[in-house]
Structure formats: C-alpha cells, structure tokens
Coordinates of C-alpha atoms in Angstrom, one line a residue:
Chain A
M968 CA 51.8 -36.5 242.1
K969 CA 52.1 -34.3 245.2
I970 CA 52.1 -36.0 248.6
L971 CA 51.9 -34.4 252.1
V972 CA 52.9 -36.8 255.0
C973 CA 52.1 -35.3 258.6
V974 CA 54.4 -36.4 261.2
K975 CA 54.5 -35.7 265.1
Q976 CA 57.4 -35.8 267.6
V977 CA 56.4 -37.5 270.7
P978 CA 58.4 -38.6 273.8
H979 CA 59.6 -42.1 274.3
V980 CA 56.3 -43.6 276.0
E981 CA 58.2 -46.3 277.8
G982 CA 60.4 -43.7 279.1
I983 CA 57.7 -41.8 280.6
A984 CA 58.1 -41.3 284.5
V985 CA 54.8 -41.0 286.4
K986 CA 54.8 -39.1 289.7
Q987 CA 51.7 -39.2 291.8
D988 CA 50.8 -35.8 293.2
I989 CA 48.8 -35.3 296.4
D990 CA 45.7 -33.9 294.9
G991 CA 45.2 -37.3 293.0
M992 CA 46.6 -35.9 289.8
A993 CA 49.8 -37.3 288.2
T994 CA 52.9 -35.5 286.8
L995 CA 54.6 -36.9 283.8
E996 CA 58.2 -36.5 283.1
A997 CA 59.8 -37.5 279.6
L998 CA 63.1 -39.0 280.5
G999 CA 63.8 -40.8 277.3
A1000 CA 64.6 -39.0 273.9
F1001 CA 62.0 -37.6 271.6
R1002 CA 61.4 -39.3 268.4
M1003 CA 59.0 -39.7 265.5
N1004 CA 55.6 -41.1 266.3
H1005 CA 55.7 -44.7 265.5
F1006 CA 52.5 -44.6 263.5
D1007 CA 53.8 -41.9 261.5
E1008 CA 56.8 -43.8 260.2
F1009 CA 54.3 -46.0 258.3
A1010 CA 52.9 -42.9 256.4
V1011 CA 56.4 -41.7 255.5
E1012 CA 57.3 -45.0 254.2
Q1013 CA 54.2 -45.3 252.2
A1014 CA 55.0 -41.9 250.5
I1015 CA 58.6 -43.0 249.8
H1016 CA 57.4 -46.3 248.4
L1017 CA 55.1 -44.5 246.0
K1018 CA 57.9 -42.2 245.0
E1019 CA 60.0 -45.0 244.1
S1020 CA 57.2 -47.0 242.3
M1021 CA 56.0 -44.1 240.1
D1022 CA 57.4 -41.0 238.2
E1023 CA 57.1 -37.5 239.2
V1024 CA 56.1 -37.9 242.9
H1025 CA 56.9 -35.1 245.3
V1026 CA 56.9 -35.9 249.0
D1027 CA 56.4 -32.9 251.5
V1028 CA 56.6 -33.7 255.2
I1029 CA 54.8 -31.4 257.8
T1030 CA 55.1 -31.3 261.6
V1031 CA 53.4 -28.9 264.2
G1032 CA 55.5 -28.4 267.1
P1033 CA 58.3 -26.5 269.2
E1034 CA 61.8 -25.9 267.6
Q1035 CA 63.0 -29.4 268.6
A1036 CA 60.3 -31.0 266.5
A1037 CA 62.3 -30.3 263.5
H1038 CA 64.4 -33.5 264.1
V1039 CA 61.3 -35.6 263.0
L1040 CA 61.3 -33.6 259.7
K1041 CA 64.9 -34.3 259.2
R1042 CA 64.3 -38.1 260.0
A1043 CA 61.5 -38.1 257.4
I1044 CA 63.8 -36.3 254.8
G1045 CA 66.4 -38.9 255.9
M1046 CA 63.8 -41.6 254.9
G1047 CA 63.6 -40.1 251.3
G1048 CA 61.2 -37.1 251.7
D1049 CA 61.8 -34.1 249.7
E1050 CA 60.8 -31.0 251.5
G1051 CA 60.1 -30.4 255.3
I1052 CA 57.6 -27.9 256.6
H1053 CA 57.5 -26.8 260.3
L1054 CA 54.5 -25.3 261.5
L1055 CA 56.5 -23.7 264.7
T1056 CA 54.5 -23.5 267.9
S1057 CA 55.7 -21.2 270.6
T1058 CA 55.3 -23.6 273.5
D1059 CA 56.1 -27.2 274.2
A1060 CA 52.4 -28.1 275.1
D1061 CA 50.7 -30.4 272.8
P1062 CA 47.9 -28.5 270.7
A1063 CA 44.5 -29.7 270.6
P1064 CA 43.9 -31.8 267.5
E1065 CA 41.2 -29.3 266.3
L1066 CA 44.3 -26.7 266.1
V1067 CA 46.7 -29.0 264.6
A1068 CA 44.2 -30.1 262.0
A1069 CA 43.2 -26.4 261.3
W1070 CA 46.8 -25.3 260.8
I1071 CA 47.7 -28.3 258.6
A1072 CA 44.4 -27.6 256.5
E1073 CA 45.3 -24.0 256.1
F1074 CA 48.8 -24.8 255.0
A1075 CA 47.7 -27.5 252.5
R1076 CA 44.6 -25.7 251.2
S1077 CA 46.5 -23.8 248.3
R1078 CA 49.3 -26.3 247.9
G1079 CA 47.4 -28.8 245.5
Y1080 CA 48.2 -32.1 247.4
D1081 CA 46.8 -35.2 245.6
L1082 CA 47.3 -37.4 248.9
I1083 CA 47.7 -36.5 252.3
L1084 CA 48.9 -39.4 254.5
C1085 CA 49.2 -39.6 258.3
G1086 CA 49.5 -42.3 261.1
S1087 CA 46.3 -43.4 262.6
M1088 CA 46.9 -41.8 266.0
S1089 CA 49.9 -40.6 268.1
E1090 CA 51.6 -42.5 270.7
D1091 CA 51.2 -39.7 273.4
S1092 CA 47.7 -38.1 273.3
M1093 CA 46.2 -41.2 271.3
C1094 CA 43.6 -38.9 269.7
G1095 CA 43.4 -40.2 266.1
Q1096 CA 41.8 -37.1 265.1
V1097 CA 44.0 -34.8 263.3
G1098 CA 43.6 -36.8 260.0
P1099 CA 39.7 -37.0 259.8
M1100 CA 39.5 -33.4 261.1
A1101 CA 41.9 -32.1 258.4
A1102 CA 40.0 -33.9 255.7
A1103 CA 36.8 -32.5 256.9
L1104 CA 38.2 -28.8 256.9
L1105 CA 39.7 -29.4 253.4
D1106 CA 36.4 -31.1 252.2
L1107 CA 38.5 -34.3 251.1
P1108 CA 37.3 -37.8 251.1
Y1109 CA 39.4 -39.9 253.7
A1110 CA 39.8 -43.0 255.4
T1111 CA 41.3 -44.1 258.7
Q1112 CA 42.9 -47.4 260.0
V1113 CA 44.2 -48.1 256.5
I1114 CA 46.1 -51.3 256.1
G1115 CA 46.2 -51.7 252.5
M1116 CA 46.4 -49.2 249.4
Q1117 CA 46.5 -49.4 245.7
L1118 CA 46.5 -46.5 243.6
T1119 CA 44.6 -46.7 240.1
R1120 CA 46.9 -46.4 237.3
D1121 CA 45.8 -42.9 236.0
P1122 CA 46.0 -42.1 239.3
T1123 CA 42.6 -40.6 240.0
G1124 CA 41.7 -42.9 243.0
V1125 CA 42.9 -45.3 245.6
S1126 CA 41.3 -48.6 246.7
I1127 CA 41.9 -49.1 250.4
E1128 CA 41.5 -51.7 252.9
R1129 CA 40.8 -50.6 256.5
E1130 CA 40.8 -52.6 259.6
I1131 CA 37.7 -53.1 261.4
E1132 CA 37.1 -55.0 264.5
G1133 CA 38.1 -58.5 264.9
G1134 CA 40.7 -58.5 262.1
A1135 CA 38.1 -58.0 259.3
R1136 CA 38.9 -55.5 256.5
E1137 CA 36.5 -53.1 254.8
L1138 CA 37.2 -52.2 251.3
V1139 CA 36.7 -48.8 250.1
F1140 CA 37.3 -47.0 246.8
I1141 CA 38.3 -43.3 247.3
S1142 CA 38.7 -40.7 244.6
L1143 CA 41.7 -38.4 244.8
P1144 CA 42.5 -35.9 246.2
A1145 CA 42.2 -37.8 249.6
L1146 CA 43.6 -38.1 253.0
L1147 CA 44.7 -41.4 254.5
A1148 CA 45.4 -42.4 258.1
L1149 CA 47.5 -45.6 258.1
Q1150 CA 47.8 -48.5 260.5
P1151 CA 51.1 -50.1 261.5
G1152 CA 51.7 -53.2 259.5
I1153 CA 50.8 -51.5 256.1
N1154 CA 54.6 -51.7 255.4
M1155 CA 57.9 -52.0 256.9
P1156 CA 59.4 -48.4 257.6
R1157 CA 62.9 -48.1 256.5
Y1158 CA 65.7 -46.5 258.4
P1159 CA 67.1 -43.1 257.1
S1160 CA 70.1 -43.4 254.7
L1161 CA 73.4 -41.7 255.5
S1162 CA 73.1 -39.9 252.2
N1163 CA 69.7 -38.5 252.8
L1164 CA 70.4 -37.5 256.4
L1165 CA 73.2 -35.6 255.1
R1166 CA 70.9 -33.8 252.6
A1167 CA 68.5 -33.3 255.3
N1168 CA 71.2 -31.5 257.5
R1169 CA 72.0 -29.1 254.6
Q1170 CA 68.4 -28.6 253.3
A1171 CA 66.4 -25.6 254.9
L1172 CA 63.0 -26.3 256.3
E1173 CA 60.0 -24.0 255.3
I1174 CA 59.2 -22.6 258.9
I1175 CA 55.8 -21.1 259.4
P1176 CA 55.1 -19.9 263.1
T1177 CA 51.5 -21.0 263.9
H1178 CA 50.7 -17.4 265.3
T1179 CA 50.9 -16.1 261.5
L1180 CA 48.1 -18.8 260.6
E1181 CA 44.4 -18.0 260.9
P1182 CA 43.6 -18.0 264.8
S1183 CA 41.6 -20.8 265.9
R1184 CA 40.4 -21.8 269.3
A1185 CA 40.9 -25.0 271.1
Q1186 CA 37.4 -26.5 272.3
V1187 CA 38.7 -29.4 274.4
H1188 CA 41.3 -29.0 277.1
C1189 CA 43.5 -31.4 279.0
L1190 CA 43.4 -30.6 282.7
G1191 CA 46.1 -33.0 283.7
F1192 CA 46.7 -36.6 284.2
Q1193 CA 45.6 -39.2 286.7
L1194 CA 46.8 -42.7 287.5
P1195 CA 44.4 -45.3 286.1
A1196 CA 42.2 -47.2 288.8
H1197 CA 42.8 -50.8 289.1
E1198 CA 40.3 -52.9 287.4
R1199 CA 41.4 -56.1 289.5
A1200 CA 43.1 -57.1 292.6
S1201 CA 46.6 -56.0 291.1
Q1202 CA 48.4 -58.0 294.0
V1203 CA 52.1 -57.2 293.5
I1204 CA 54.3 -60.2 294.4
T1205 CA 57.2 -59.2 296.1
G1206 CA 60.8 -60.9 297.0
S1207 CA 63.6 -61.9 294.8
A1208 CA 62.9 -63.1 291.2
V1209 CA 63.3 -66.8 292.4
E1210 CA 60.7 -66.1 295.2
K1211 CA 58.3 -64.5 292.9
A1212 CA 58.6 -67.5 290.5
A1213 CA 57.9 -69.9 293.4
Q1214 CA 54.9 -67.7 294.6
M1215 CA 53.5 -67.6 291.2
A1216 CA 54.0 -71.5 290.8
E1217 CA 51.9 -71.9 294.0
I1218 CA 49.2 -69.6 292.8
L1219 CA 48.8 -71.6 289.5
K1220 CA 48.7 -74.8 291.5
A1221 CA 46.2 -73.4 293.9
K1222 CA 43.9 -72.4 291.1
A1223 CA 44.5 -75.9 289.4
L1224 CA 45.9 -74.2 286.4
I1225 CA 49.0 -76.3 286.2
Chain B
M605 CA 9.8 -31.0 264.8
A606 CA 13.2 -30.1 266.5
E607 CA 12.2 -31.4 269.9
S608 CA 14.9 -30.9 272.4
V609 CA 17.4 -33.7 272.8
D610 CA 20.5 -33.0 274.9
I611 CA 22.4 -36.2 274.3
M612 CA 22.3 -37.7 270.8
L613 CA 23.3 -41.3 270.8
I614 CA 24.3 -42.7 267.3
T615 CA 24.3 -46.3 266.3
S616 CA 23.7 -48.4 263.2
C617 CA 21.6 -51.3 262.2
N618 CA 22.7 -54.1 259.9
L619 CA 20.4 -56.9 258.6
G620 CA 17.8 -55.9 261.1
R621 CA 20.0 -55.9 264.0
V622 CA 21.1 -52.8 266.0
D623 CA 24.7 -52.7 267.0
P624 CA 24.7 -54.0 270.6
G625 CA 27.1 -51.2 271.4
I626 CA 23.9 -49.0 271.9
Y627 CA 23.5 -50.4 275.4
D628 CA 27.1 -49.1 276.4
L629 CA 26.0 -45.7 275.0
I630 CA 22.7 -45.7 276.8
A631 CA 24.6 -46.3 280.1
F632 CA 27.0 -43.5 279.3
G633 CA 24.2 -41.2 278.5
Q634 CA 22.5 -42.0 281.7
R635 CA 25.9 -41.2 283.5
L636 CA 25.8 -37.9 281.7
Q637 CA 22.1 -37.3 282.9
G638 CA 23.3 -38.0 286.4
L639 CA 25.8 -35.2 286.0
G640 CA 23.1 -32.7 284.7
A641 CA 22.6 -33.5 281.1
G642 CA 19.1 -33.3 279.7
T643 CA 17.0 -35.7 277.5
M644 CA 18.5 -38.6 275.6
G645 CA 17.5 -39.9 272.0
I646 CA 18.8 -42.6 270.0
W647 CA 19.5 -42.4 266.1
I648 CA 19.6 -45.6 264.2
L649 CA 21.0 -45.4 260.8
G650 CA 20.7 -48.2 258.3
E651 CA 18.9 -49.6 255.1
D652 CA 15.9 -50.9 256.8
V653 CA 15.6 -49.7 260.5
D654 CA 11.8 -49.8 261.0
A655 CA 11.4 -53.0 263.2
A656 CA 14.6 -52.6 265.0
A657 CA 13.7 -49.0 265.8
Q658 CA 10.2 -49.9 267.1
D659 CA 11.7 -52.7 269.2
M660 CA 14.5 -50.6 270.7
A661 CA 12.1 -47.7 271.6
E662 CA 9.8 -50.3 273.5
R663 CA 12.7 -52.1 275.2
V664 CA 14.5 -49.1 276.4
G665 CA 11.9 -46.5 276.6
I666 CA 14.2 -43.8 274.9
R667 CA 12.9 -41.9 271.9
V668 CA 14.3 -43.3 268.7
T669 CA 14.9 -41.7 265.3
A670 CA 15.2 -44.2 262.4
V671 CA 17.3 -42.8 259.6
Q672 CA 17.0 -45.0 256.6
G673 CA 17.9 -45.2 253.1
A674 CA 19.5 -47.6 250.5
G675 CA 22.8 -45.6 250.8
L676 CA 23.1 -46.6 254.4
A677 CA 23.1 -50.4 253.9
H678 CA 26.8 -50.2 254.4
Y679 CA 29.1 -47.9 256.3
L680 CA 30.8 -45.0 254.5
N681 CA 32.1 -42.1 256.6
E682 CA 30.9 -39.7 253.9
A683 CA 27.2 -40.9 254.3
F684 CA 27.4 -41.1 258.2
C685 CA 28.8 -37.6 258.5
G686 CA 26.2 -36.2 256.0
V687 CA 23.3 -37.7 257.7
I688 CA 24.5 -37.0 261.4
S689 CA 25.4 -33.5 260.6
R690 CA 21.9 -32.6 259.5
E691 CA 20.2 -34.3 262.4
M692 CA 22.7 -32.4 264.6
E693 CA 21.6 -29.1 262.9
A694 CA 18.1 -29.8 263.6
V695 CA 18.4 -31.0 267.4
N696 CA 21.3 -28.8 268.5
P697 CA 22.5 -31.2 271.2
T698 CA 25.1 -30.7 273.8
F699 CA 26.5 -34.3 273.4
V700 CA 26.7 -36.6 270.4
C701 CA 27.9 -40.0 271.3
A702 CA 28.9 -43.0 269.4
A703 CA 30.9 -46.1 270.2
H704 CA 34.7 -46.1 269.9
T705 CA 35.0 -48.4 267.1
S706 CA 37.1 -48.2 263.9
R707 CA 34.0 -46.6 262.3
G708 CA 33.0 -44.3 265.1
W709 CA 36.5 -43.2 265.4
E710 CA 36.6 -42.5 261.7
W711 CA 33.4 -40.3 261.4
A712 CA 33.3 -38.6 264.7
P713 CA 36.3 -36.3 264.5
A714 CA 35.4 -35.3 260.9
L715 CA 31.8 -34.7 262.0
A716 CA 33.1 -32.5 264.8
A717 CA 35.5 -30.5 262.5
R718 CA 32.8 -30.0 259.9
M719 CA 30.3 -28.7 262.7
G720 CA 32.7 -26.7 264.6
A721 CA 32.0 -28.9 267.5
G722 CA 34.5 -30.2 270.2
C723 CA 35.6 -33.8 270.0
L724 CA 37.0 -36.4 272.5
C725 CA 37.7 -40.1 271.3
A726 CA 37.9 -43.1 273.3
V727 CA 36.4 -41.7 276.5
D728 CA 36.2 -44.3 279.3
G729 CA 35.4 -42.3 282.3
M730 CA 33.5 -39.2 283.6
V731 CA 33.8 -37.2 286.8
E732 CA 33.0 -34.0 288.2
S733 CA 35.8 -31.9 289.2
Q734 CA 35.5 -28.2 290.6
G735 CA 32.0 -28.0 289.3
R736 CA 33.1 -29.0 285.7
L737 CA 32.1 -32.1 283.8
C738 CA 35.4 -33.9 283.0
F739 CA 36.1 -36.9 280.8
Q740 CA 38.8 -39.4 281.1
R741 CA 40.7 -41.2 278.5
D742 CA 43.9 -43.1 278.0
V743 CA 47.0 -41.4 277.0
Y744 CA 50.6 -42.5 276.8
G745 CA 49.6 -46.0 276.0
G746 CA 47.2 -46.2 279.0
K747 CA 50.0 -45.4 281.4
V748 CA 47.9 -42.4 282.5
K749 CA 44.6 -41.1 282.1
G750 CA 44.0 -37.7 280.6
L751 CA 41.4 -35.6 282.1
Y752 CA 39.4 -33.4 279.7
T753 CA 36.9 -30.7 279.6
S754 CA 35.1 -29.2 276.6
D755 CA 34.0 -25.7 276.3
A756 CA 32.2 -26.3 273.0
A757 CA 28.4 -25.8 272.6
T758 CA 28.3 -29.4 271.2
T759 CA 30.9 -32.0 272.0
V760 CA 31.1 -35.3 269.8
I761 CA 32.3 -38.1 272.0
T762 CA 33.3 -41.6 271.1
V763 CA 32.9 -44.0 274.2
Q764 CA 35.3 -46.9 274.8
P765 CA 33.2 -49.9 274.4
G766 CA 32.7 -52.5 277.5
V767 CA 33.4 -49.8 279.9
F768 CA 29.9 -48.2 280.8
K769 CA 27.4 -51.2 281.7
F770 CA 23.9 -50.9 281.0
E771 CA 21.7 -52.2 283.7
P772 CA 18.1 -53.2 282.3
P773 CA 15.4 -51.3 284.2
A774 CA 13.6 -53.4 286.7
V775 CA 10.3 -52.5 285.6
S776 CA 9.7 -52.1 281.8
P777 CA 9.8 -48.6 280.8
P778 CA 6.8 -47.1 278.8
P779 CA 7.7 -47.5 275.3
A780 CA 9.0 -44.2 273.6
A781 CA 8.1 -42.7 270.2
V782 CA 9.7 -43.6 266.9
T783 CA 10.5 -41.0 264.4
R784 CA 11.1 -42.2 260.9
K785 CA 13.3 -40.4 258.2
Q786 CA 14.4 -40.8 254.8
A787 CA 18.1 -40.2 254.4
T788 CA 19.3 -38.2 251.6
L789 CA 22.8 -39.0 250.8
Q790 CA 25.8 -37.5 248.8
T791 CA 28.4 -40.1 248.5
G792 CA 30.1 -39.3 245.3
R793 CA 33.6 -39.5 246.4
T794 CA 33.9 -42.8 248.2
R795 CA 32.4 -46.1 247.4
Y796 CA 32.0 -49.3 249.4
G797 CA 33.7 -52.4 248.1
G798 CA 32.5 -55.0 250.7
V799 CA 34.2 -56.6 253.8
K800 CA 37.0 -59.1 253.8
Q801 CA 36.9 -61.5 256.6
A802 CA 39.8 -62.0 259.0
A803 CA 42.5 -64.0 257.2
G804 CA 43.0 -66.8 259.8
D805 CA 41.0 -68.9 262.0
T806 CA 41.2 -67.6 265.7
S807 CA 39.2 -70.3 267.2
H808 CA 42.3 -71.9 268.7
I809 CA 42.8 -68.8 271.0
T810 CA 39.2 -68.0 271.5
S811 CA 38.5 -71.3 273.0
A812 CA 41.8 -71.9 274.8
P813 CA 41.5 -72.2 278.6
I814 CA 44.9 -70.7 279.0
I815 CA 46.5 -68.1 277.0
V816 CA 50.2 -67.2 277.3
A817 CA 50.3 -63.7 275.8
V818 CA 53.3 -62.0 274.6
G819 CA 54.2 -58.2 273.9
N820 CA 56.8 -55.9 273.1
G821 CA 58.9 -56.7 276.2
I822 CA 60.1 -60.2 274.5
G823 CA 62.5 -57.6 272.8
D824 CA 63.9 -60.1 270.0
Q825 CA 62.3 -62.9 267.7
K826 CA 64.7 -65.3 269.1
N827 CA 63.2 -64.9 272.7
M828 CA 59.9 -66.2 271.3
A829 CA 61.1 -69.7 272.1
L830 CA 60.8 -68.8 275.7
I831 CA 57.1 -67.9 275.3
H832 CA 56.3 -71.3 273.4
R833 CA 58.3 -73.1 276.3
L834 CA 56.2 -71.3 279.0
A835 CA 53.0 -72.3 277.1
R836 CA 54.0 -75.9 277.4
L837 CA 54.0 -75.8 281.0
F838 CA 50.2 -75.9 280.9
P839 CA 47.7 -78.3 279.7
R840 CA 45.9 -76.9 276.6
A841 CA 47.5 -73.5 276.5
E842 CA 47.9 -71.4 273.5
V843 CA 50.4 -68.6 272.6
A844 CA 48.7 -65.2 271.6
G845 CA 50.3 -61.7 271.2
S846 CA 49.9 -58.1 271.1
R847 CA 49.5 -56.2 267.7
I848 CA 53.3 -55.3 267.5
I849 CA 54.3 -58.9 267.7
C850 CA 51.9 -59.9 264.9
D851 CA 52.9 -56.6 262.9
R852 CA 56.7 -58.0 263.1
G853 CA 55.4 -61.4 261.8
W854 CA 56.6 -63.2 265.0
L855 CA 53.1 -64.7 265.3
G856 CA 50.2 -64.9 262.7
Y857 CA 47.6 -62.3 262.9
N858 CA 45.1 -65.2 263.9
R859 CA 46.9 -65.0 267.2
Q860 CA 46.6 -61.3 267.8
V861 CA 44.4 -60.4 270.9
G862 CA 42.8 -56.9 270.9
V863 CA 40.4 -54.6 269.1
T864 CA 41.7 -55.7 265.7
G865 CA 42.2 -59.2 266.6
A866 CA 40.4 -61.9 268.7
T867 CA 38.5 -61.1 271.8
V868 CA 39.3 -64.1 274.6
S869 CA 38.0 -65.2 277.9
P870 CA 40.5 -67.8 279.1
A871 CA 40.6 -69.1 282.7
L872 CA 44.1 -67.8 282.8
Y873 CA 45.8 -65.0 280.9
L874 CA 49.3 -64.6 281.3
A875 CA 50.7 -61.4 279.9
C876 CA 54.3 -61.5 279.2
G877 CA 55.9 -58.2 278.4
I878 CA 52.6 -56.5 277.3
S879 CA 52.2 -52.8 278.2
G880 CA 48.4 -53.1 278.2
A881 CA 47.1 -50.3 275.9
S882 CA 43.4 -50.2 275.6
Q883 CA 43.3 -51.7 272.1
H884 CA 44.9 -54.8 273.6
V885 CA 42.9 -54.8 277.0
T886 CA 39.6 -54.6 275.1
G887 CA 40.3 -58.2 273.8
M888 CA 41.2 -59.8 277.1
R889 CA 39.1 -58.0 279.6
E890 CA 36.8 -61.0 280.3
A891 CA 39.6 -63.3 281.1
K892 CA 39.0 -65.0 284.4
F893 CA 42.4 -64.7 286.0
V894 CA 45.3 -62.4 284.8
I895 CA 48.9 -62.6 285.7
A896 CA 51.1 -59.7 284.4
I897 CA 54.8 -59.9 284.1
N898 CA 56.5 -56.5 283.0
T899 CA 59.5 -54.6 283.9
D900 CA 57.7 -51.2 284.0
P901 CA 55.7 -51.0 287.3
R902 CA 53.5 -48.4 285.9
A903 CA 52.7 -50.5 282.9
P904 CA 48.8 -50.2 282.4
M905 CA 48.7 -54.1 281.9
F906 CA 49.0 -54.4 285.8
N907 CA 45.7 -52.5 286.3
E908 CA 44.0 -55.2 284.4
A909 CA 45.8 -58.0 286.4
D910 CA 45.0 -60.2 289.5
I911 CA 48.6 -60.7 290.0
C912 CA 51.5 -58.4 289.0
I913 CA 55.1 -59.4 288.8
V914 CA 57.6 -56.7 288.1
E915 CA 60.4 -58.7 286.3
D916 CA 61.8 -59.0 282.9
I917 CA 60.3 -61.9 281.1
I918 CA 63.4 -63.0 279.4
H919 CA 65.1 -63.6 282.8
F920 CA 61.9 -64.7 284.6
I921 CA 60.4 -67.3 282.3
P922 CA 63.2 -69.8 282.9
L923 CA 62.7 -69.3 286.8
I924 CA 59.0 -70.1 286.3
E925 CA 59.9 -73.3 284.5
D926 CA 62.0 -74.2 287.2
A927 CA 59.4 -73.5 289.8
C928 CA 56.4 -75.2 288.3
A929 CA 58.4 -78.2 287.2
P930 CA 58.0 -80.1 290.5
L931 CA 54.4 -79.2 290.6
V932 CA 53.0 -79.9 287.2
N933 CA 50.8 -82.9 286.9
S934 CA 52.6 -85.7 285.0
T935 CA 49.7 -86.8 282.9
D936 CA 49.0 -83.2 281.7
Q937 CA 52.5 -82.8 281.0
A938 CA 52.4 -86.1 278.8
F939 CA 49.4 -84.6 276.9
S940 CA 50.9 -81.2 276.6
D941 CA 54.1 -82.8 275.0
Q942 CA 52.2 -84.8 272.8
R943 CA 50.4 -82.0 271.4
T944 CA 53.0 -79.5 271.0
N945 CA 55.7 -81.7 269.7

C-alpha cells in the first residue's frame, strides 16, 4: 500500500506578533520558530501506524513551501516516514490553496497512491481546502474531519467516522484509492525517534521546484490582515495581579454571580 | 430555464425541515446584494423537499429550486458536489454560498476545484475596499482577520454560522416560484453508514448557569485542579474546555464547548487560558457575560469578552480565590461544597 501524507510548515501561532498599521491594516511578524502544522502531525502518525500494523506499506511525505519547509519533511521522516518530497516555492508567501492542491495533485497523479492523508486545516491560513480540492482534481473519493478510520482487510476500502456538529459522527464507507483529511484526536502523534532523525538527515529529499509544474493561477488573494472587531465591551482590567483579582471579585459580586 | 441567478444559496432538508442555517445565508446574500450583487436563489437538496420548498418560497419571497431524490436522503459529498455542479453549470452564478458546517466545508472546496471556481471558507465579514468586494475570515487562530478578494468568475463561499443575522421583512413578501427537479446521482465510491450520536450527555454544561472553561493556557494536566477549585467558588458552576483539553483527555468530550462539542449560553462564561478560535467561540457566543483571562493581550477570546484580564491563569486563579473568599455567600458555598465533594 502506498500512502502520501501532506504536511505544511507553519509559524508558531502563539508567537505571532501583531502590529496595527495606520491604515487599519495589521502587520504580522513570526517571532517563534516554524514547525509542522499541528493538524498534520495526526496525518503522519496515522500513516506510520498503518505502516506498523500492515505489511508492505510505503509512506511518502510531501510539502509545499520555501527551502526552510524541508524541516517538516525531516520531522515526518523522523516519525517514521519513508521518503520526503519537497515542492519548492520561490517565495515565502503562503500560496493559495488552489495552487497547493493543483501542485500536489499533479505530483500524485502518476504515482499510484492508495491513500492520501492530510490534516483538516492549517493553523495559519485555516482554509481546510487543499485536501478536498486535491481529491477533486485527482477525481478521488474523500472525506474531511475524519476522527476514526478502519481499512478493510483486502484493503479496497476504508470505513471512516467524520465529526459533525455537536460531537456526533457521520459514518461513511469509502472505496480506495481515497483522500482523508484527519481531525486532531484521531491518534496520539509520536515524537520523532533519534535513529529516524539521523536517517532523515542523511536521506536526500526529492525536490521539485513548483515553477516546473503545470502553471496554474490563484483565484483568491489575501490582501492583508486586520485586527478583529470587539464583539463585546472588552473592558481591560488594569493594575497589579492582586488588584485585578479584587476588581474581578467585585464585578462578580455586583452581578450576583458569587 | 437558465434564469439568471447571481447568488446561489445551497442548503439541505432533512425529514421535511430545511436547515435553519439558510436564514444566515439569506442575510449574507442580502449583504452581497447591498454591495452590488444581483438576484438570489435558494437550492434545497433532500429526499422529499416539496412542502418545505413551497413554505420557504412563501416565507422569504426568494425563488427556490427543490432538488430531490432518494440518494439525497443523507449527506454524501459525492452526491452534493454532483448535483450542485450541474446546477451551477445551468445558472452560471457569481457566488455559490453554503453554511460553514462540517458538511459545507467538506463539499465546497471540492466543488470549486471541480468547476474551476474560486473558494473562500469560513467567511465572517464583507467590506468594500478600494472599489473591490473583500471578504474577511479568521486566520492564525482568530488572532487577526485575513482580507480576501476573488477574481474568479464564480466564487464558492462557506459562511460562518451565527454571524449574519436575518431580519424578517416587516411586510410579508410576495411568494416566489418553486422549481422542482429530480436529482440524478452518481455515488458509486462512497456509501453512507448512519450517524452516531455524541458519546456523552452534555446537559450538565448546556444547562449550567456558570461555566468555568479551560484552554491550552492551563499548560499541564496537574494544573487542572486549579480550574476545578475555581469552579467551586460559584454556586452551580460546571467545568468545560476547549477542543485541545478534551483531545488530551483532561476533560471528557461531553465537556467540550465549540462546533464539535456543546453550544452553551450561561449567565457567566469564565474563559481561562482559551485563545478563542472561531470553532470554540461558536459554542459560547450566546453567553450573557464573559470574562476572559489570557497571557496574550491579542488572544481573540478578548474580542468576545466583556471583561479582559491579561494574566497567567496558573498564578491568577489563587488570587481570584483569595479575593472572592470574603465575598462568597456562605449558604451557596455550603451548597457548592456539598455538590462537588
């Protein structure tokens, strides 16, 4: 069985500094280190888990991004992936999901994958579109927000549970080859092992510059960022920590909440 | 046949009931019209849509297309994409809108890719900027909004529920026409297997007047005791959490607030170390009063709060306990101790 896992490198969201510009827009600066998108860790883990529980499973890991994105491929190989494929972009800009999906689909089309796994969205752009778009371009059946999966024994299909509103789960049977976008909680992602990390450092990645792929055009464009509006009073309590606690207690008392 | 419709609103109908999310979509469509978009039409997909479609057309005065077939009794992305793509080909709209639910978010991007359309998901705002129609959506966990434009001929949009509010017209609109269509389906590769209801009972948090909710800021499982202690300050408070806390097993999934958990509307929602991503906020937006405590002054949770406190909950909770102790009503305290012990 051949599995392709799609991973993305993202900035540490908590470490994003936001600066308000005079024109109402906001500038973002990534202060922390870049890392593997949290959602994608579950996809890598699921692939490695399948590799451990069945014979003859091969796990390729693919990413789209600038040179430094190679780190997430190494991490995925460190977790137990076999090969890394880097669709190398020439800028640091986050390409639109339709471009990423088109590039991944073009790469995957001739490689005969039985299963393509990805995370349900990325922490930075939060689009959740690459998976379903790539599936459509490859004409594969797919499911998103997958929180449980069980391959048939042959394996020609997969029974999945996908999360819907209110914590209920929808059960769907999907024939292979297929693409699944996984939800956090489907497994417990492991840490990379030292021996695998050493192998990842020695091993060459397959590097494909995106400009050598079929040209495609982004249809949606991110013009920039804005600070969100306050939905409520958002009154900020000031003072020392003890003073803040005292004020909070007074507010609770005044509202008869304690 | 191919009457001109500029905005297609897509919804579904289950057991004779149209998804109430349609009203948010109508409000969204009206906003689009206010910024220059043309005629709006509603498409309702389901097994038996007739009566519901008629009722909808009369109620809102917007043209309805009822697409029905046995294969639409249950949602399958394959069936939805197939049906909607054929309708899109016939209508050639500028916008195709659906609710940003687990289902809408599943089929919309695939539909867009298949049709060569643009796609924007989880849109929660719309502005005109430099003569261009721009859409807003959360990025970076809701810390900032991204401002997007589309230059595609058709753009598929999933609309964040609960943001665009429908105002029923003061005077009943003249009833609009209903078009009925039989769906032809190709669903060979996926098969619907039913719905499994949520594992746990969430009634304790959905009925709680006070919710002490915990997020990633708690850091370590051993700190969870602080949250339980904080909840004990209040009469009839329940502890709830964001997704990540339940994924780690620190709270049961029946205590998760958000899109995939419970929707709550307590008198007080005390958000401790919760960043406030839209998936969480959707579940607590109706709370009467919200206090948020977080170390990050830019945490999106603060935008949803009445009172904002920039502190580390680990150090701050003991201070709240100290400050509240002299104020707590002794009978309530006795009641609370009795209940939680």
